[in-house]
Short mmCIF file of C-alpha atoms (C1' of nucleotides) in Angstrom, two decimals:
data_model
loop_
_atom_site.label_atom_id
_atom_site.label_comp_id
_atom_site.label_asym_id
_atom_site.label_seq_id
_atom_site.Cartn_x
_atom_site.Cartn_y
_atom_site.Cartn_z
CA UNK A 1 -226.51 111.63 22.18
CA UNK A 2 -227.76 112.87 18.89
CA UNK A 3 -227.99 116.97 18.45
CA UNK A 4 -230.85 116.61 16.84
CA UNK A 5 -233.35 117.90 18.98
CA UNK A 6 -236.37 117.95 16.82
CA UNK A 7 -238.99 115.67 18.66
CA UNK A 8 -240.80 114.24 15.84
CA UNK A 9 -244.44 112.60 15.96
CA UNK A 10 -244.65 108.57 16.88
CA UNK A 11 -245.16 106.49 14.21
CA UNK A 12 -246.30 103.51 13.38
CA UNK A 13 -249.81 101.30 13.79
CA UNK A 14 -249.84 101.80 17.54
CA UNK A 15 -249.25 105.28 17.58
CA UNK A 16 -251.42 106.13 15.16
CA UNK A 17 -254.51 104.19 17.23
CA UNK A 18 -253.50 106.72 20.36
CA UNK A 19 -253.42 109.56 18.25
CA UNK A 20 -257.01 109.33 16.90
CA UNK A 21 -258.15 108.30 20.28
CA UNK A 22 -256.64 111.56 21.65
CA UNK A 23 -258.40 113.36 18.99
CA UNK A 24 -261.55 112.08 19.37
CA UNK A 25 -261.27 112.98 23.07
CA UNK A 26 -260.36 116.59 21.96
CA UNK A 27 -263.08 116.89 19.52
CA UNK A 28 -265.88 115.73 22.15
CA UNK A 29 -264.16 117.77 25.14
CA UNK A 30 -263.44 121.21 23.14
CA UNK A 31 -267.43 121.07 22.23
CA UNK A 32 -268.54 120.59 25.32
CA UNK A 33 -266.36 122.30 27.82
CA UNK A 34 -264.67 125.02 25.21
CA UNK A 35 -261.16 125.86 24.48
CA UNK A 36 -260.77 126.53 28.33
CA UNK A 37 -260.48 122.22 29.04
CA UNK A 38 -257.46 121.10 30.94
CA UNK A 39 -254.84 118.87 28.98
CA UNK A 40 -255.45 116.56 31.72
CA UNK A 41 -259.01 115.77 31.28
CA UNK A 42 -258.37 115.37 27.54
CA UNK A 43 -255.52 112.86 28.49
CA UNK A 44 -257.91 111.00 30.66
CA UNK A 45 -260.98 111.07 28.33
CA UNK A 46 -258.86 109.46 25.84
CA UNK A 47 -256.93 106.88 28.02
CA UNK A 48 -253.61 107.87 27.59
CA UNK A 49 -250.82 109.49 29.32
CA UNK A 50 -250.56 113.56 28.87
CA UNK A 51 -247.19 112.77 28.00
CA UNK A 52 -248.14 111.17 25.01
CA UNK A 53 -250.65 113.81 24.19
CA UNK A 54 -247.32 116.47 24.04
CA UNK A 55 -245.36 113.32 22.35
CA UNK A 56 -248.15 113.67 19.34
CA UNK A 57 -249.08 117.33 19.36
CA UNK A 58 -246.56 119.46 21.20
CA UNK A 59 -248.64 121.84 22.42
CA UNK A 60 -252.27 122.58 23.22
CA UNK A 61 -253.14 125.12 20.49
CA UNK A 62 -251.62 122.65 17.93
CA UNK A 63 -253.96 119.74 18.94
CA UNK A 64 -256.76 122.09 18.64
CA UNK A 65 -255.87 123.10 14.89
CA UNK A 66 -255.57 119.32 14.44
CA UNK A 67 -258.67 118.98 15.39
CA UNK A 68 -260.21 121.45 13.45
CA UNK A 69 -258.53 120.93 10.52
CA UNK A 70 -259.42 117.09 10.77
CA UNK A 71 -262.93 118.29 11.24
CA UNK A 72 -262.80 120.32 7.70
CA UNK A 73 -262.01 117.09 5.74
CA UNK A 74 -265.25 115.10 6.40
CA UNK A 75 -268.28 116.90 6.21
CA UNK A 76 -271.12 118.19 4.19
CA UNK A 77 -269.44 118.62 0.59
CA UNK A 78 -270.33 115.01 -0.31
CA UNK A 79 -274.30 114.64 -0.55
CA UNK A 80 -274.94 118.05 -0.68
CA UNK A 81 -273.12 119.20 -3.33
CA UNK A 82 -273.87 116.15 -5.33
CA UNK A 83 -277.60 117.05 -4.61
CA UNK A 84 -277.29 120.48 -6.43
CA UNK A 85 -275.57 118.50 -9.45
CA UNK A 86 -278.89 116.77 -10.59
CA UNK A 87 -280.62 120.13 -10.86
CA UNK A 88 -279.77 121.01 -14.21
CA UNK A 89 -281.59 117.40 -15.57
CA UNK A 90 -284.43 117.65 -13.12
CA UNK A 91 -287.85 117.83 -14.67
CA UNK A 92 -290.09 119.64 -12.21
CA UNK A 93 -287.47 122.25 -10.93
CA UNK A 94 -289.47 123.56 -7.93
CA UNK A 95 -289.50 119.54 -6.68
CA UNK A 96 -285.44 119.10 -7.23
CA UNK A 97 -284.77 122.04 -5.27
CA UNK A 98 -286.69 121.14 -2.41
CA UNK A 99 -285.35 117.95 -2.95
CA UNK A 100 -281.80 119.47 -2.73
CA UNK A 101 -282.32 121.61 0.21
CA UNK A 102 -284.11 118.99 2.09
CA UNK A 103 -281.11 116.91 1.55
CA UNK A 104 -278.76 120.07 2.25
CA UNK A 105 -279.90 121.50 5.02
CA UNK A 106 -280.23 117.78 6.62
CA UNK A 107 -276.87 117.50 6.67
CA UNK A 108 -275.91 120.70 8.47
CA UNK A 109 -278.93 119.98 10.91
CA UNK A 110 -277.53 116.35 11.31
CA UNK A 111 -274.33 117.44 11.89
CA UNK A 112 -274.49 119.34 15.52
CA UNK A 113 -270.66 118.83 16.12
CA UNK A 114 -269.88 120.36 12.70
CA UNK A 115 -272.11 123.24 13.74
CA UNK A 116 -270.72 123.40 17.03
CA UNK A 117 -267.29 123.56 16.03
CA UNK A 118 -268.01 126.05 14.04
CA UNK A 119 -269.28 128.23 16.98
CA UNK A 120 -265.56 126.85 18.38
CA UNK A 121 -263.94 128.57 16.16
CA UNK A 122 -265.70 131.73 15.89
CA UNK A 123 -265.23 132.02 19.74
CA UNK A 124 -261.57 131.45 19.17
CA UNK A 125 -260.94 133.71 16.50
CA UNK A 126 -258.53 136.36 18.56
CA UNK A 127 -256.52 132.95 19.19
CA UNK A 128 -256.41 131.48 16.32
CA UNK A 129 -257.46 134.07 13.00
CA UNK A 130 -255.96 131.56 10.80
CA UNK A 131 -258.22 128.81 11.69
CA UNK A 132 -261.23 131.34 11.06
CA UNK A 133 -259.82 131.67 7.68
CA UNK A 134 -259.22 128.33 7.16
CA UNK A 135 -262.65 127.87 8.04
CA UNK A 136 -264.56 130.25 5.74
CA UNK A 137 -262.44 128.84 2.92
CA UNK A 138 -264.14 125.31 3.71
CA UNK A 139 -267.50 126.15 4.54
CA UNK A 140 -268.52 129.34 2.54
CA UNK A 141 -266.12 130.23 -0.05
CA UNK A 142 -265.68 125.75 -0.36
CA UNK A 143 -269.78 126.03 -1.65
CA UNK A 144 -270.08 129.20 -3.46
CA UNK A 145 -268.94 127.66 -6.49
CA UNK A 146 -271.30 124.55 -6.13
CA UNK A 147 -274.36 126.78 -5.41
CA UNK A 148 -273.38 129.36 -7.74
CA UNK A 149 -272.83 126.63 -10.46
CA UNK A 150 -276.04 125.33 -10.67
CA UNK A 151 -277.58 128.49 -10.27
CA UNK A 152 -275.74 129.35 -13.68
CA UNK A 153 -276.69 126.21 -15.23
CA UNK A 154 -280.38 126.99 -14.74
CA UNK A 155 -280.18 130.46 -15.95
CA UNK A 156 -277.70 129.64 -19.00
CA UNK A 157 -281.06 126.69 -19.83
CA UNK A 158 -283.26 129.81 -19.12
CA UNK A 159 -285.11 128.46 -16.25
CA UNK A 160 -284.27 131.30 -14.04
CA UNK A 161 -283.61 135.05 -14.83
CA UNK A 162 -280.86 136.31 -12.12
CA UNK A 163 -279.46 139.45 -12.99
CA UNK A 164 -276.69 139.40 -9.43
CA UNK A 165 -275.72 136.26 -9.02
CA UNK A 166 -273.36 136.83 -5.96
CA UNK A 167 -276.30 138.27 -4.43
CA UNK A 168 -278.69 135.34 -6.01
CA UNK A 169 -276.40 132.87 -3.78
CA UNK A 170 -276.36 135.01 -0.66
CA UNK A 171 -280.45 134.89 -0.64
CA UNK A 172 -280.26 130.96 -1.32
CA UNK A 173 -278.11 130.64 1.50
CA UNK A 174 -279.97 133.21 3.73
CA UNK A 175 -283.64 131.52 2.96
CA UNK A 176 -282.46 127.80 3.32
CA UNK A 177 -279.21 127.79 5.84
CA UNK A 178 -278.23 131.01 7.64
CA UNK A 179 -280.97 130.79 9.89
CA UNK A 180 -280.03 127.04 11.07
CA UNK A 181 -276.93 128.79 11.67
CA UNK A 182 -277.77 131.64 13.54
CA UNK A 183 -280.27 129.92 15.69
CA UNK A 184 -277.79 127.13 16.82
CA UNK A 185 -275.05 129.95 17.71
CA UNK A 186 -277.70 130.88 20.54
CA UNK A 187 -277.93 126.82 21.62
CA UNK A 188 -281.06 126.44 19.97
CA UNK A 189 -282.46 124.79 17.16
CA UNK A 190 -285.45 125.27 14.35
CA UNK A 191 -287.99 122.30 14.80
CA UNK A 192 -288.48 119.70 12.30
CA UNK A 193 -291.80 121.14 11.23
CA UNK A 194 -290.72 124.81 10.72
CA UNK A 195 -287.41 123.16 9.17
CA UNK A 196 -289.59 122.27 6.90
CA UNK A 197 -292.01 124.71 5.96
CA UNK A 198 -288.96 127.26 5.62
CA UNK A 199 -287.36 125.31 3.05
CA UNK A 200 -290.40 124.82 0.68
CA UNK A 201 -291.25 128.33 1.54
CA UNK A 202 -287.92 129.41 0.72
CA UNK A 203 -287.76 127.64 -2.83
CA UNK A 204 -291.21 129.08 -3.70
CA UNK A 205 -289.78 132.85 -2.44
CA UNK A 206 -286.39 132.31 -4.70
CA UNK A 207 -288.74 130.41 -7.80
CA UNK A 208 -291.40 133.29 -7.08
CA UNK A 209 -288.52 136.08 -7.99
CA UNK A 210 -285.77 133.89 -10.42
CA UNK A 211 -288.41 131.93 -12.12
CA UNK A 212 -289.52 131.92 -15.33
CA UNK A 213 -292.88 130.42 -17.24
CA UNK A 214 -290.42 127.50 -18.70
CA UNK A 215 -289.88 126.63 -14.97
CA UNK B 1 -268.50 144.54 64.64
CA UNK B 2 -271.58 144.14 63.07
CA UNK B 3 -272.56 140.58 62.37
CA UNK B 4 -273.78 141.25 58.68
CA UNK B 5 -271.47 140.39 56.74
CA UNK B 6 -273.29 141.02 53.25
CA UNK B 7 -271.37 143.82 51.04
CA UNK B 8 -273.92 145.94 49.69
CA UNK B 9 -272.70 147.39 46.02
CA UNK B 10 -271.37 151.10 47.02
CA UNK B 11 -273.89 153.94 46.47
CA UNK B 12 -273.84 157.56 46.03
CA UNK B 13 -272.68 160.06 43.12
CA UNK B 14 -268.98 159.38 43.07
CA UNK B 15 -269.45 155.25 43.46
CA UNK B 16 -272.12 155.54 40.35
CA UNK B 17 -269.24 157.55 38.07
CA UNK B 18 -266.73 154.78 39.20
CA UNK B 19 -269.39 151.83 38.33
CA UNK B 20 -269.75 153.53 34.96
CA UNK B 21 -266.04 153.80 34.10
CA UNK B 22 -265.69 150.13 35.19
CA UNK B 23 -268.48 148.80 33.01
CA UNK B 24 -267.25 151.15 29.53
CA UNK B 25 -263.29 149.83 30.31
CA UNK B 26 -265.08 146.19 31.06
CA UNK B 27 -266.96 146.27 27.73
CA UNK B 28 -263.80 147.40 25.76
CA UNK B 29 -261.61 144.94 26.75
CA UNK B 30 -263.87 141.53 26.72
CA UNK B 31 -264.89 143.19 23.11
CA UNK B 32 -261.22 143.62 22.32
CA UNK B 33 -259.54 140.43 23.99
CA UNK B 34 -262.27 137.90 25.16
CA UNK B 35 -263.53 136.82 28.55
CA UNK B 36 -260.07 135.44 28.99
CA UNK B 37 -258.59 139.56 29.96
CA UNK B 38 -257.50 139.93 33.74
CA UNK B 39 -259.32 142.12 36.24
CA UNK B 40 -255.90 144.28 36.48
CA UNK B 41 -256.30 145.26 33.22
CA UNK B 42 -259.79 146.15 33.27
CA UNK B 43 -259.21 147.58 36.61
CA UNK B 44 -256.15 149.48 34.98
CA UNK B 45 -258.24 150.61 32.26
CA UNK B 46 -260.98 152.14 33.93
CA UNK B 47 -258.78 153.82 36.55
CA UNK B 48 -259.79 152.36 39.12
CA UNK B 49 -258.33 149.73 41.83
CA UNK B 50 -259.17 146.20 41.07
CA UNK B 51 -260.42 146.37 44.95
CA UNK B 52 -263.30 149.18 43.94
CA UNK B 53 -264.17 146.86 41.06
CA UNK B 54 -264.98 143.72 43.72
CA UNK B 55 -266.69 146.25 45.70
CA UNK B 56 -269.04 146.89 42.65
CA UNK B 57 -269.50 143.44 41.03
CA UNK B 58 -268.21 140.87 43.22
CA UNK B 59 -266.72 138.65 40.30
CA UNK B 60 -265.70 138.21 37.33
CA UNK B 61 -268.80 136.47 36.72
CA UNK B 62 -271.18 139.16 38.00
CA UNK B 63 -268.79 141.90 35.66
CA UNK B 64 -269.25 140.22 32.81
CA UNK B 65 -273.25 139.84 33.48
CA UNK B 66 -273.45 143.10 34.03
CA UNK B 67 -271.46 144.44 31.04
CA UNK B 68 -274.12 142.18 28.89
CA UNK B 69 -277.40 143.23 30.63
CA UNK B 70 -276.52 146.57 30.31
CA UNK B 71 -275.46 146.59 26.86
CA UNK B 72 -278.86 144.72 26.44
CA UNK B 73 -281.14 147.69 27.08
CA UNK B 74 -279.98 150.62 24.95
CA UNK B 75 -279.70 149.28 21.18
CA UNK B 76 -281.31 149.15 18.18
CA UNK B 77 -285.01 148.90 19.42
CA UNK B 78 -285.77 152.44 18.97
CA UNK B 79 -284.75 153.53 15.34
CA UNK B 80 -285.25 150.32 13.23
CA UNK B 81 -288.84 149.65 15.42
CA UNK B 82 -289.77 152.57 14.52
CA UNK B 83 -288.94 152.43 10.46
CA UNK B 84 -291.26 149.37 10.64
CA UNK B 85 -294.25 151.27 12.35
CA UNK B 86 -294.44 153.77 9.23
CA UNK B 87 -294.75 150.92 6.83
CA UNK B 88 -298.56 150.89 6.95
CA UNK B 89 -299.09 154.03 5.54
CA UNK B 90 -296.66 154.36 3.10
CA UNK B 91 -297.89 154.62 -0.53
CA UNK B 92 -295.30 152.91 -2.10
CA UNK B 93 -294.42 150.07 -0.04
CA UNK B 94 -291.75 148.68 -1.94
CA UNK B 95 -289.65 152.23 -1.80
CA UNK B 96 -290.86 152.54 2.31
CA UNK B 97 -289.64 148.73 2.83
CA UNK B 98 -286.24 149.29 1.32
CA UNK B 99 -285.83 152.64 3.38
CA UNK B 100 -286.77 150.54 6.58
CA UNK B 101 -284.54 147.90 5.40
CA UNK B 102 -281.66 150.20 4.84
CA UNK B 103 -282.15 151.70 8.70
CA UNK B 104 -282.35 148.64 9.79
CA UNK B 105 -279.27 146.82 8.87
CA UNK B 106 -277.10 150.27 8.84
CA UNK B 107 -278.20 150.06 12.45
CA UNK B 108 -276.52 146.24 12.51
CA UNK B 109 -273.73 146.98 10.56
CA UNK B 110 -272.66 150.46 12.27
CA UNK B 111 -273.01 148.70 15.49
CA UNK B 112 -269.90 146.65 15.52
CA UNK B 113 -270.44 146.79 19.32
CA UNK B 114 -273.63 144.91 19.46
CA UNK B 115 -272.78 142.64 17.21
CA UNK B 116 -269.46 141.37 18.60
CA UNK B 117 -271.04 141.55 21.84
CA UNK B 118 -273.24 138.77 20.55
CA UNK B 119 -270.89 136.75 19.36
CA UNK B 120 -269.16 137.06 22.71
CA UNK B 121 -272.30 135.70 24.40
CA UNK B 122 -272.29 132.90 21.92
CA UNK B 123 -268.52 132.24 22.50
CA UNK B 124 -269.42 131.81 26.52
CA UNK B 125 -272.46 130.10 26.25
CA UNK B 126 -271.43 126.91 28.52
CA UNK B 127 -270.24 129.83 30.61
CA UNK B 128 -272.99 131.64 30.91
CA UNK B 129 -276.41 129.62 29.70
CA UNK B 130 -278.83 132.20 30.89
CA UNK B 131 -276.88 134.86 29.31
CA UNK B 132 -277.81 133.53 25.88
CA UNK B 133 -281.16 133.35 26.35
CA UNK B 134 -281.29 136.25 27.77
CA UNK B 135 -279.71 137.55 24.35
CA UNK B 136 -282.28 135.73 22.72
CA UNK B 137 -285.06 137.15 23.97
CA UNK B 138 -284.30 140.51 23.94
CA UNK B 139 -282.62 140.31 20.00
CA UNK B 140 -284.67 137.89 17.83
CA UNK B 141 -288.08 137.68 20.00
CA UNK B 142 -288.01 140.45 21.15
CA UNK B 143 -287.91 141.81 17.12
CA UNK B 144 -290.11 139.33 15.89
CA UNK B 145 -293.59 141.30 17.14
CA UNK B 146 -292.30 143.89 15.66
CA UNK B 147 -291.69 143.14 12.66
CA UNK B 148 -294.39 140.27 13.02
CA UNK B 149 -296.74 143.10 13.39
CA UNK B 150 -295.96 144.75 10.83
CA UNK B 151 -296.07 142.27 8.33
CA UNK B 152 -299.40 141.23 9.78
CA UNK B 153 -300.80 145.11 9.58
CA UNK B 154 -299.86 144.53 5.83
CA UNK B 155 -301.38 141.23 5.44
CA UNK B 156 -305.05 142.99 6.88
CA UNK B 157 -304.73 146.00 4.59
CA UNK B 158 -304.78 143.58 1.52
CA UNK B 159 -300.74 144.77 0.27
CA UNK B 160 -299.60 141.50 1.31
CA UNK B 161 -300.65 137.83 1.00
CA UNK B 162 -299.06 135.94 4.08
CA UNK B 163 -299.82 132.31 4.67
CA UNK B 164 -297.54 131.59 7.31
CA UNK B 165 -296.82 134.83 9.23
CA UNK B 166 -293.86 132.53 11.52
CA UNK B 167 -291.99 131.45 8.05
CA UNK B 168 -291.99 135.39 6.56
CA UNK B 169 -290.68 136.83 9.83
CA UNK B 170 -287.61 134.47 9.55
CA UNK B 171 -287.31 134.90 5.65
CA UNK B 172 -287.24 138.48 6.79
CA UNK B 173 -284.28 138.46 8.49
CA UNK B 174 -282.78 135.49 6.52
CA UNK B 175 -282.44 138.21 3.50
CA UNK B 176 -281.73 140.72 5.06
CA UNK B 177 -279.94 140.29 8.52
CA UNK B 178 -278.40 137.01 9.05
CA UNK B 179 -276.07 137.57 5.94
CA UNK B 180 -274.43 140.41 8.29
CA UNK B 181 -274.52 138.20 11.40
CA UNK B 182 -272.89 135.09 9.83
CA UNK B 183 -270.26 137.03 8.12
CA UNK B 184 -269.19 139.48 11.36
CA UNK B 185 -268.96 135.96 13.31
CA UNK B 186 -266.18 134.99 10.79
CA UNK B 187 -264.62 138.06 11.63
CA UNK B 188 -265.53 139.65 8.20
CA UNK B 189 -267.75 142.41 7.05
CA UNK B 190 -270.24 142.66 3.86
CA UNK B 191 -268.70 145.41 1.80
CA UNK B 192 -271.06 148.41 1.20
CA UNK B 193 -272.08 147.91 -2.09
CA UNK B 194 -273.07 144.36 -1.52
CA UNK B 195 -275.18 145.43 1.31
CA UNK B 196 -277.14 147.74 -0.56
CA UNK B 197 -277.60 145.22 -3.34
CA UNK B 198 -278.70 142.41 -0.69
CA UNK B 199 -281.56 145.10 0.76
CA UNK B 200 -283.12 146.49 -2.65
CA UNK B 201 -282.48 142.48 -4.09
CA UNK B 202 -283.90 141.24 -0.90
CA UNK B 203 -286.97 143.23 -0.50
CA UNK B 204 -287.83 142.44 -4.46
CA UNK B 205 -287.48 139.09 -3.73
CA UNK B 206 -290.01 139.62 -0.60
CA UNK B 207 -292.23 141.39 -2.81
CA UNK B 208 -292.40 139.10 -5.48
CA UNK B 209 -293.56 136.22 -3.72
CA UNK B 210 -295.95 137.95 -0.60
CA UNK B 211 -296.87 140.78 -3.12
CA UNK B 212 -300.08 141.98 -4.01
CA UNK B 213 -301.56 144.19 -7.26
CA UNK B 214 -302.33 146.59 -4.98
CA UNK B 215 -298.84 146.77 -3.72
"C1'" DT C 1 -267.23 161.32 60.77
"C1'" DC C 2 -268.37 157.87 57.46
"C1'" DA C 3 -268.59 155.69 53.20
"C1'" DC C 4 -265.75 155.00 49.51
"C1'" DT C 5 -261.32 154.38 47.43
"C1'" DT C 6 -256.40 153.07 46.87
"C1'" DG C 7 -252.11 150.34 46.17
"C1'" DA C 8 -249.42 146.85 47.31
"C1'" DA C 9 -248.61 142.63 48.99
"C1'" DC C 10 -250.63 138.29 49.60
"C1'" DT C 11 -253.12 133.47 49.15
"C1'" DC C 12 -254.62 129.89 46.52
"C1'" DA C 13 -255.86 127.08 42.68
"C1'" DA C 14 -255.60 125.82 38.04
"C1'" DC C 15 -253.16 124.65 34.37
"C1'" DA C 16 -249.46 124.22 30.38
"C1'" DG C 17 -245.59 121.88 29.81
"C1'" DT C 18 -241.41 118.95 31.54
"C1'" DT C 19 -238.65 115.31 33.68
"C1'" DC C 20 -237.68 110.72 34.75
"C1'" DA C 21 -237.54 106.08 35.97
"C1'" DG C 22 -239.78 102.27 34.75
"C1'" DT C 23 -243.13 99.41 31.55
"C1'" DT C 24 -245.37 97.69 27.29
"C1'" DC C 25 -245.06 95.71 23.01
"C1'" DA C 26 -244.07 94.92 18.08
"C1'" DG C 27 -240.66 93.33 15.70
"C1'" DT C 28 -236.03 90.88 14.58
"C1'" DG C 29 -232.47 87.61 14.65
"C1'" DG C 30 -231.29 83.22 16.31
"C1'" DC D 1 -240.02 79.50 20.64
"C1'" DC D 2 -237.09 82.62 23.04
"C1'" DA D 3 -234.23 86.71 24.03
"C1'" DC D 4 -233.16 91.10 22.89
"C1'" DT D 5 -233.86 95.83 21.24
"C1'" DG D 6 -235.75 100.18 20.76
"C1'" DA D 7 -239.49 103.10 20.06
"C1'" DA D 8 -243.62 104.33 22.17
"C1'" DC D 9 -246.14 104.64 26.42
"C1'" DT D 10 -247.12 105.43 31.52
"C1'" DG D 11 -247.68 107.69 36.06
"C1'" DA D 12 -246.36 110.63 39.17
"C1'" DA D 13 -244.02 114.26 40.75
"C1'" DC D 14 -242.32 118.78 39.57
"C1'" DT D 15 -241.74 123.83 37.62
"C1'" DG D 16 -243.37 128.13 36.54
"C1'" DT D 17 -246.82 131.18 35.42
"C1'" DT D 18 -251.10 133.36 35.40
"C1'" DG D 19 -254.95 135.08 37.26
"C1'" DA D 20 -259.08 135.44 40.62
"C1'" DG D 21 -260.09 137.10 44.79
"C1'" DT D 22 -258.55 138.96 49.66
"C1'" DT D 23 -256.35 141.69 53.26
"C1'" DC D 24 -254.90 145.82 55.26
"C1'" DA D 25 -253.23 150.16 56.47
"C1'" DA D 26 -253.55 154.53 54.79
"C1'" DG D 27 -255.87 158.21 51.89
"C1'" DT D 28 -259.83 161.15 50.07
"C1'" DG D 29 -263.78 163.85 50.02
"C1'" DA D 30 -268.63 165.25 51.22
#
DNA sequence: TCACTTGAACTCAACAGTTCAGTTCAGTGG
DNA sequence: CCACTGAACTGAACTGTTGAGTTCAAGTGA
C-alpha cells in the first residue's frame, strides 16, 4: 500500500479518448443547461462512468476551468488577426477594412459557443474571478495589441490621424463588435443584413473621423 | 373550512412595509451572491420569517421575478430621456450632445445596480427566458425611440445627414454605452478619465461622419 | 376578532463526491 | 497464439449536505 495518496490523471491513448469525450459533453451541457448541470448528466452525455469523470478532473469546478481554458486555445486569433495584418499593404484602405471586419466579426458571429461561453463565464464570475480574468486576458487585452498595431501602422504611413489611440481601439471595437456582443448576452442576435450595413457603416464613421485625403 | 384554497399575497399597511423590506434584502443579496443565495438568508436579511416571504411571493421563482420587474420600472428613463429631448434646440449641438452624453452614461456608470442587475438576467437566461426579454424591451427598445427620435428631429432640421436611422441608433450606443456594458460584465469598470475621453472622442466621431455645415 | 407574522422543526429532492466489487483492454513475456 | 498483469473503466449503491418549500402552534397588532 503506497502512502502516496495523490490520485493522478489516467494516462495513456485510451484515457485520453474519454477525457475529450467528457469534455465535449461538458462544453455542450454547461452552454445549454448552465453551471447548475448535474455531474450525472455530464457522465451520461459523454458515455462514461461519473467515476471516471472524478478519475480525470477531481472535482466539478475543475472540469469547468478545463473547459474553459480549453475553450481559450482555439478561437478567433487565427483569421482575424491575420486579416488586420494585410492592412498596412492594402491599396484602397476603406475596402481592406471592410474586408477585415467582415472577416472579423464573422468569426465571433460564427462562433455562438465561443460567445456563449463567454456569457458562462461572466455569469460565473463570483465562482470563479480567476477564470473572468483569464478570460479578458484572451479575448480583450489578447487583441488590443493586434487592433492597436495596425491602427499604428496606418497612422505611422499617415493614412489616419488618431490623436488617442486607446480610445481609437475602444470605438473600433464598439462600432464593429461590442454590439454582437451585447445583443447575444440578451439571447439574441443582429441579422445578416444589419450585420452588414453596421460594419460598412462603421468603417465609413471611423474613416469619416481618422481619415486623411491620402486614404 | 373554506374550500378555496388559493393564497392571496397579504394586503394592508404593515404586509406592504414587509413586501418592501423583502424585495430591497432580495435585490442585495442575488446582486451580491447570485441566484444561487438561500431564502434563509434573504429571509434573515430582510427581517422577516422565511414563512412571511412564501406568503408574499410564493417561490423562489416568483422572488426573483419580482425583484427584476420592479427594478425594471424606476431607472434611467427619466434623466438621460430627457437630456436627449433638449437636443433640438440647442445652438451648439456638438457641446449639447456631449452634455447629454455625459448624463447619460454617468447615469450607467453610477448605477452599478442596474447594471449588475442585467448581467444577472443574462446569467439566468435558461432560467428565466421571458425575463430577458422583458429586459430587452424595456433597456435597448425601449431607448431606441428615444434616442431614435432624436436623431431623426436632427435629421429634419437639416444638422444631421442620416441615411440609415436603424445603423446610427446602434453606433450610438456602440460609442458610447456598450464599452461600459462589456467591461462591467467582466467585472471591471472604465476608469474616469477614459470615460470622458470615450464621450467627447465619441460624439466627434458621430459628428464627423452624420455632420452637417450647419452643425 | 381577524389577518398577518413568527420560529422552529420538518419533509423531500437534488446533487457532489465516494466506495467497492467486478470488468475491459492494451500490452508484455513466453 | 495464449496467459497474465495492471491500469483504466463501470455500475450501482451509499454518504452527507444543502436548500426549497411546508406545517403548526403560538404571538402581535389594528
Amino acid at each position: 500500500m503506497s502512502v502516496d495518496s495523490v490520485k493522478r490523471p489516467p494516462s495513456g491513448p485510451r484515457a485520453e479518448l474519454k477525457r475529450q469525450a467528457i469534455l465535449r459533453a461538458a462544453r455542450e451541457l454547461f452552454l445549454r443547461e448552465g453551471f447548475g448541470v448535474g455531474m450525472d448528466s455530464i457522465a451520461a452525455e459523454a458515455g462514461v462512468s461519473k467515476v471516471t469523470v472524478y478519475n480525470h478532473f477531481g472535482s466539478k469546478e475543475a472540469l469547468f476551468t478545463s473547459v474553459i481554458t480549453s475553450a481559450l486555445d482555439e478561437p478567433l486569433a487565427g483569421e482575424s488577426s491575420a486579416a488586420l495584418e494585410g492592412l498596412a499593404d492594402a491599396g484602397d484602405l476603406r475596402a481592406a477594412l471592410v474586408e477585415a471586419a467582415r472577416t472579423w466579426v464573422h468569426a465571433v458571429r460564427a462562433n455562438h459557443e465561443v460567445t456563449a461561453l463567454r456569457n458562462l463565464v461572466a455569469a460565473e464570475l463570483h465562482r470563479f474571478p480567476e477564470l473572468g480574468e483569464a478570460w479578458r486576458h484572451r479575448g480583450t487585452e489578447g487583441h488590443h495589441p493586434a487592433v492597436a498595431g495596425a491602427l499604428r501602422t496606418l497612422a505611422d504611413q499617415g493614412r489616419l490621424v488618431i490623436p488617442d489611440l486607446q480610445v481609437a481601439v475602444i470605438q473600433f471595437y464598439g462600432l464593429l463588435v461590442f454590439p454582437h456582443v451585447v445583443f447575444s448576452s440578451y439571447g439574441t442576435q443582429i441579422d445578416e443584413d444589419l450585420t452588414d450595413r453596421l460594419i460598412t457603416g462603421g468603417v465609413d464613421m471611423f474613416l469619416a473621423h481618422y481619415g486623411t485625403q491620402s486614404t
